Amino acid sequence: IIEEINSAINNINDAKSKINSLNIESSKEEMKMAIRELKNSLNEANEVLKKYKDRGKINEERLGSAVDKFNKLINNLENRLNKFEERGYDFNDLKSKLNEAKTKVDEAKKNIDNSNKEMALEQLKEAKELMAGVLREFNARKESEVEVENE
């Protein structure tokens, strides 16, 4: 990215230098060529900027897609926790954390709808951390319970 931008800037500077070197004795054709070169360099720079301008922006569509994926993951984790609870395991603390994550995702959805994408992104990051913690703890407990059952 930086190389492309620097190249475009260098081309503009070269074209500007050619224009600056023109004088009263320069031919009309030399002037046209120098101006054409500057115009082409500016167009090239504009294309480079267009190419990369949206890279740093938070895309509303992608955030909405992330919310959908988070909701599916939360439902999946809830189902897994419920199945183990049916077998007599206690996962109330993990369900509580999962509910916190669900609340964060719901808040993120509201913020997306209100065009507060930065806040939505932050809430999704918090939900991700909560869900990762739930999953780690669930897997650790599940493995330790299976070991106890096998003894």
CSV table of N, CA, C and O in Angstrom, one decimal, residues 25-93:
chain,number,residue,atom,x,y,z
A,25,GLU,N,10.2,30.1,-23.3
A,25,GLU,CA,10.7,29.5,-24.6
A,25,GLU,C,10.2,28.1,-24.9
A,25,GLU,O,10.5,27.5,-25.9
A,26,SER,N,9.6,27.5,-23.9
A,26,SER,CA,9.1,26.1,-24.1
A,26,SER,C,8.0,26.1,-25.1
A,26,SER,O,7.2,27.0,-25.2
A,27,SER,N,8.0,25.0,-25.9
A,27,SER,CA,7.0,24.9,-27.0
A,27,SER,C,5.6,24.6,-26.4
A,27,SER,O,5.5,24.1,-25.3
A,28,LYS,N,4.6,24.9,-27.2
A,28,LYS,CA,3.2,24.6,-26.8
A,28,LYS,C,3.1,23.1,-26.5
A,28,LYS,O,2.4,22.6,-25.6
A,29,GLU,N,3.7,22.3,-27.4
A,29,GLU,CA,3.7,20.8,-27.3
A,29,GLU,C,4.3,20.3,-25.9
A,29,GLU,O,3.8,19.4,-25.3
A,30,GLU,N,5.4,20.9,-25.5
A,30,GLU,CA,6.1,20.6,-24.3
A,30,GLU,C,5.2,20.9,-23.1
A,30,GLU,O,5.1,20.1,-22.1
A,31,MET,N,4.5,22.0,-23.2
A,31,MET,CA,3.6,22.4,-22.1
A,31,MET,C,2.4,21.4,-22.0
A,31,MET,O,2.0,21.0,-20.9
A,32,LYS,N,1.8,21.1,-23.2
A,32,LYS,CA,0.7,20.1,-23.2
A,32,LYS,C,1.1,18.8,-22.6
A,32,LYS,O,0.4,18.2,-21.9
A,33,MET,N,2.3,18.3,-23.0
A,33,MET,CA,2.8,17.0,-22.5
A,33,MET,C,3.0,17.1,-21.0
A,33,MET,O,2.7,16.1,-20.3
A,34,ALA,N,3.6,18.2,-20.5
A,34,ALA,CA,3.8,18.3,-19.1
A,34,ALA,C,2.5,18.3,-18.3
A,34,ALA,O,2.4,17.6,-17.3
A,35,ILE,N,1.5,19.0,-18.8
A,35,ILE,CA,0.2,19.1,-18.2
A,35,ILE,C,-0.5,17.7,-18.2
A,35,ILE,O,-1.1,17.3,-17.3
A,36,ARG,N,-0.4,17.1,-19.4
A,36,ARG,CA,-1.0,15.8,-19.5
A,36,ARG,C,-0.3,14.8,-18.6
A,36,ARG,O,-1.0,13.9,-17.9
A,37,GLU,N,1.0,14.9,-18.4
A,37,GLU,CA,1.7,14.0,-17.5
A,37,GLU,C,1.2,14.2,-16.0
A,37,GLU,O,1.0,13.3,-15.3
A,38,LEU,N,1.0,15.5,-15.7
A,38,LEU,CA,0.6,15.8,-14.3
A,38,LEU,C,-0.9,15.3,-14.1
A,38,LEU,O,-1.2,14.7,-13.1
A,39,LYS,N,-1.7,15.5,-15.1
A,39,LYS,CA,-3.1,15.0,-15.1
A,39,LYS,C,-3.1,13.5,-14.9
A,39,LYS,O,-3.9,13.0,-14.1
A,40,ASN,N,-2.3,12.8,-15.7
A,40,ASN,CA,-2.3,11.3,-15.6
A,40,ASN,C,-1.8,10.9,-14.2
A,40,ASN,O,-2.3,9.9,-13.6
A,41,SER,N,-0.8,11.6,-13.7
A,41,SER,CA,-0.2,11.2,-12.4
A,41,SER,C,-1.3,11.5,-11.3
A,41,SER,O,-1.4,10.7,-10.4
A,42,LEU,N,-2.0,12.5,-11.4
A,42,LEU,CA,-3.1,12.8,-10.4
A,42,LEU,C,-4.2,11.8,-10.5
A,42,LEU,O,-4.7,11.3,-9.5
A,43,ASN,N,-4.6,11.4,-11.7
A,43,ASN,CA,-5.6,10.3,-11.9
A,43,ASN,C,-5.1,9.0,-11.3
A,43,ASN,O,-5.8,8.3,-10.7
A,44,GLU,N,-3.8,8.7,-11.5
A,44,GLU,CA,-3.2,7.5,-11.0
A,44,GLU,C,-3.3,7.5,-9.4
A,44,GLU,O,-3.7,6.5,-8.8
A,45,ALA,N,-2.9,8.6,-8.9
A,45,ALA,CA,-3.0,8.8,-7.4
A,45,ALA,C,-4.4,8.6,-6.9
A,45,ALA,O,-4.6,8.0,-5.9
A,46,ASN,N,-5.3,9.2,-7.6
A,46,ASN,CA,-6.7,9.1,-7.2
A,46,ASN,C,-7.2,7.6,-7.2
A,46,ASN,O,-7.9,7.2,-6.3
A,47,GLU,N,-6.8,6.9,-8.2
A,47,GLU,CA,-7.1,5.5,-8.3
A,47,GLU,C,-6.5,4.7,-7.1
A,47,GLU,O,-7.2,3.8,-6.6
A,48,VAL,N,-5.3,5.0,-6.8
A,48,VAL,CA,-4.7,4.3,-5.6
A,48,VAL,C,-5.5,4.7,-4.4
A,48,VAL,O,-5.7,3.8,-3.6
A,49,LEU,N,-5.8,5.9,-4.2
A,49,LEU,CA,-6.6,6.3,-3.0
A,49,LEU,C,-8.0,5.6,-3.0
A,49,LEU,O,-8.4,5.1,-1.9
A,50,LYS,N,-8.6,5.5,-4.1
A,50,LYS,CA,-9.9,4.9,-4.1
A,50,LYS,C,-9.8,3.4,-3.8
A,50,LYS,O,-10.7,2.8,-3.1
A,51,LYS,N,-8.7,2.8,-4.2
A,51,LYS,CA,-8.5,1.4,-4.0
A,51,LYS,C,-8.4,1.1,-2.5
A,51,LYS,O,-8.8,0.0,-2.0
A,52,TYR,N,-7.8,2.0,-1.7
A,52,TYR,CA,-7.5,1.7,-0.3
A,52,TYR,C,-8.4,2.5,0.7
A,52,TYR,O,-8.3,2.3,1.9
A,53,LYS,N,-9.2,3.4,0.2
A,53,LYS,CA,-9.9,4.3,1.1
A,53,LYS,C,-10.8,3.6,2.1
A,53,LYS,O,-11.0,4.1,3.2
A,54,ASP,N,-11.5,2.5,1.7
A,54,ASP,CA,-12.4,1.9,2.6
A,54,ASP,C,-11.8,0.8,3.5
A,54,ASP,O,-12.5,0.2,4.2
A,55,ARG,N,-10.6,0.6,3.3
A,55,ARG,CA,-9.9,-0.5,4.1
A,55,ARG,C,-10.0,-0.3,5.6
A,55,ARG,O,-10.2,-1.3,6.3
A,56,GLY,N,-9.9,0.9,6.1
A,56,GLY,CA,-9.9,1.1,7.5
A,56,GLY,C,-11.3,1.4,8.1
A,56,GLY,O,-11.5,1.4,9.3
A,57,LYS,N,-12.3,1.5,7.2
A,57,LYS,CA,-13.6,1.7,7.7
A,57,LYS,C,-14.3,0.5,8.2
A,57,LYS,O,-14.1,-0.6,7.7
A,58,ILE,N,-15.2,0.7,9.2
A,58,ILE,CA,-15.9,-0.5,9.7
A,58,ILE,C,-17.2,-0.6,8.8
A,58,ILE,O,-18.0,0.3,8.7
A,59,ASN,N,-17.3,-1.8,8.3
A,59,ASN,CA,-18.4,-2.1,7.3
A,59,ASN,C,-19.6,-2.5,8.1
A,59,ASN,O,-19.6,-3.5,8.8
A,60,GLU,N,-20.7,-1.8,7.9
A,60,GLU,CA,-22.0,-2.1,8.6
A,60,GLU,C,-22.5,-3.5,8.2
A,60,GLU,O,-22.9,-4.3,9.1
A,61,GLU,N,-22.3,-3.9,7.0
A,61,GLU,CA,-22.8,-5.2,6.5
A,61,GLU,C,-22.0,-6.3,7.2
A,61,GLU,O,-22.5,-7.4,7.6
A,62,ARG,N,-20.7,-6.1,7.3
A,62,ARG,CA,-19.8,-7.2,8.0
A,62,ARG,C,-20.1,-7.3,9.4
A,62,ARG,O,-20.1,-8.3,10.0
A,63,LEU,N,-20.5,-6.1,10.1
A,63,LEU,CA,-20.8,-6.2,11.5
A,63,LEU,C,-22.1,-6.9,11.7
A,63,LEU,O,-22.3,-7.7,12.6
A,64,GLY,N,-23.1,-6.7,10.8
A,64,GLY,CA,-24.4,-7.4,10.8
A,64,GLY,C,-24.2,-8.9,10.7
A,64,GLY,O,-24.8,-9.7,11.4
A,65,SER,N,-23.3,-9.3,9.8
A,65,SER,CA,-22.9,-10.7,9.6
A,65,SER,C,-22.3,-11.3,10.8
A,65,SER,O,-22.6,-12.4,11.2
A,66,ALA,N,-21.4,-10.5,11.4
A,66,ALA,CA,-20.8,-11.0,12.7
A,66,ALA,C,-21.8,-11.2,13.8
A,66,ALA,O,-21.7,-12.2,14.5
A,67,VAL,N,-22.8,-10.3,13.9
A,67,VAL,CA,-23.9,-10.5,14.9
A,67,VAL,C,-24.6,-11.8,14.6
A,67,VAL,O,-24.8,-12.5,15.6
A,68,ASP,N,-24.9,-12.1,13.4
A,68,ASP,CA,-25.6,-13.3,13.1
A,68,ASP,C,-24.8,-14.5,13.5
A,68,ASP,O,-25.3,-15.5,14.1
A,69,LYS,N,-23.5,-14.5,13.2
A,69,LYS,CA,-22.6,-15.6,13.5
A,69,LYS,C,-22.5,-15.7,15.0
A,69,LYS,O,-22.5,-16.9,15.6
A,70,PHE,N,-22.4,-14.6,15.8
A,70,PHE,CA,-22.3,-14.7,17.2
A,70,PHE,C,-23.6,-15.3,17.8
A,70,PHE,O,-23.5,-16.1,18.7
A,71,ASN,N,-24.7,-14.9,17.2
A,71,ASN,CA,-26.0,-15.5,17.7
A,71,ASN,C,-26.0,-17.0,17.5
A,71,ASN,O,-26.5,-17.8,18.4
A,72,LYS,N,-25.5,-17.5,16.4
A,72,LYS,CA,-25.5,-18.9,16.1
A,72,LYS,C,-24.6,-19.6,17.1
A,72,LYS,O,-24.9,-20.7,17.6
A,73,LEU,N,-23.4,-19.0,17.3
A,73,LEU,CA,-22.4,-19.6,18.3
A,73,LEU,C,-23.0,-19.7,19.7
A,73,LEU,O,-22.9,-20.7,20.4
A,74,ILE,N,-23.7,-18.6,20.1
A,74,ILE,CA,-24.3,-18.6,21.4
A,74,ILE,C,-25.4,-19.7,21.5
A,74,ILE,O,-25.4,-20.4,22.5
A,75,ASN,N,-26.2,-19.8,20.5
A,75,ASN,CA,-27.2,-20.8,20.5
A,75,ASN,C,-26.6,-22.2,20.6
A,75,ASN,O,-27.1,-23.1,21.3
A,76,ASN,N,-25.5,-22.4,19.8
A,76,ASN,CA,-24.8,-23.7,19.8
A,76,ASN,C,-24.3,-24.0,21.2
A,76,ASN,O,-24.4,-25.1,21.7
A,77,LEU,N,-23.6,-23.0,21.8
A,77,LEU,CA,-23.1,-23.2,23.2
A,77,LEU,C,-24.2,-23.5,24.2
A,77,LEU,O,-24.0,-24.3,25.1
A,78,GLU,N,-25.3,-22.7,24.1
A,78,GLU,CA,-26.4,-22.9,25.0
A,78,GLU,C,-26.9,-24.4,24.9
A,78,GLU,O,-27.2,-25.0,25.9
A,79,ASN,N,-27.0,-24.9,23.7
A,79,ASN,CA,-27.5,-26.2,23.4
A,79,ASN,C,-26.5,-27.2,24.0
A,79,ASN,O,-27.0,-28.2,24.7
A,80,ARG,N,-25.2,-27.0,23.9
A,80,ARG,CA,-24.2,-27.9,24.4
A,80,ARG,C,-24.3,-27.9,26.0
A,80,ARG,O,-24.2,-29.0,26.6
A,81,LEU,N,-24.4,-26.7,26.5
A,81,LEU,CA,-24.5,-26.6,28.0
A,81,LEU,C,-25.8,-27.3,28.5
A,81,LEU,O,-25.7,-28.1,29.5
A,82,ASN,N,-26.9,-27.1,27.8
A,82,ASN,CA,-28.1,-27.8,28.2
A,82,ASN,C,-28.1,-29.3,28.2
A,82,ASN,O,-28.6,-30.0,29.1
A,83,LYS,N,-27.4,-29.8,27.2
A,83,LYS,CA,-27.3,-31.3,27.0
A,83,LYS,C,-26.5,-31.9,28.2
A,83,LYS,O,-26.8,-32.9,28.8
A,84,PHE,N,-25.4,-31.1,28.6
A,84,PHE,CA,-24.7,-31.6,29.8
A,84,PHE,C,-25.4,-31.4,31.1
A,84,PHE,O,-25.3,-32.2,32.0
A,85,GLU,N,-26.2,-30.4,31.2
A,85,GLU,CA,-27.0,-30.2,32.4
A,85,GLU,C,-28.1,-31.3,32.5
A,85,GLU,O,-28.4,-31.7,33.6
A,86,GLU,N,-28.6,-31.7,31.4
A,86,GLU,CA,-29.5,-32.9,31.4
A,86,GLU,C,-28.9,-34.1,32.0
A,86,GLU,O,-29.6,-35.0,32.5
A,87,ARG,N,-27.6,-34.2,31.9
A,87,ARG,CA,-26.8,-35.4,32.4
A,87,ARG,C,-26.4,-35.1,33.9
A,87,ARG,O,-25.7,-35.9,34.5
A,88,GLY,N,-26.8,-34.0,34.4
A,88,GLY,CA,-26.6,-33.7,35.8
A,88,GLY,C,-25.4,-32.7,36.1
A,88,GLY,O,-25.1,-32.5,37.3
A,89,TYR,N,-24.8,-32.2,35.1
A,89,TYR,CA,-23.7,-31.2,35.3
A,89,TYR,C,-24.2,-29.8,35.6
A,89,TYR,O,-25.3,-29.5,35.0
A,90,ASP,N,-23.5,-29.1,36.4
A,90,ASP,CA,-23.9,-27.7,36.7
A,90,ASP,C,-23.1,-26.7,35.9
A,90,ASP,O,-21.9,-26.6,36.1
A,91,PHE,N,-23.8,-26.0,35.0
A,91,PHE,CA,-23.1,-25.0,34.2
A,91,PHE,C,-23.8,-23.6,34.3
A,91,PHE,O,-23.7,-22.8,33.4
A,92,ASN,N,-24.4,-23.4,35.5
A,92,ASN,CA,-25.1,-22.1,35.6
A,92,ASN,C,-24.2,-20.9,35.5
A,92,ASN,O,-24.6,-19.9,34.9
A,93,ASP,N,-23.0,-21.0,36.0
A,93,ASP,CA,-22.0,-19.9,35.9
A,93,ASP,C,-21.6,-19.6,34.5
A,93,ASP,O,-21.6,-18.4,34.0
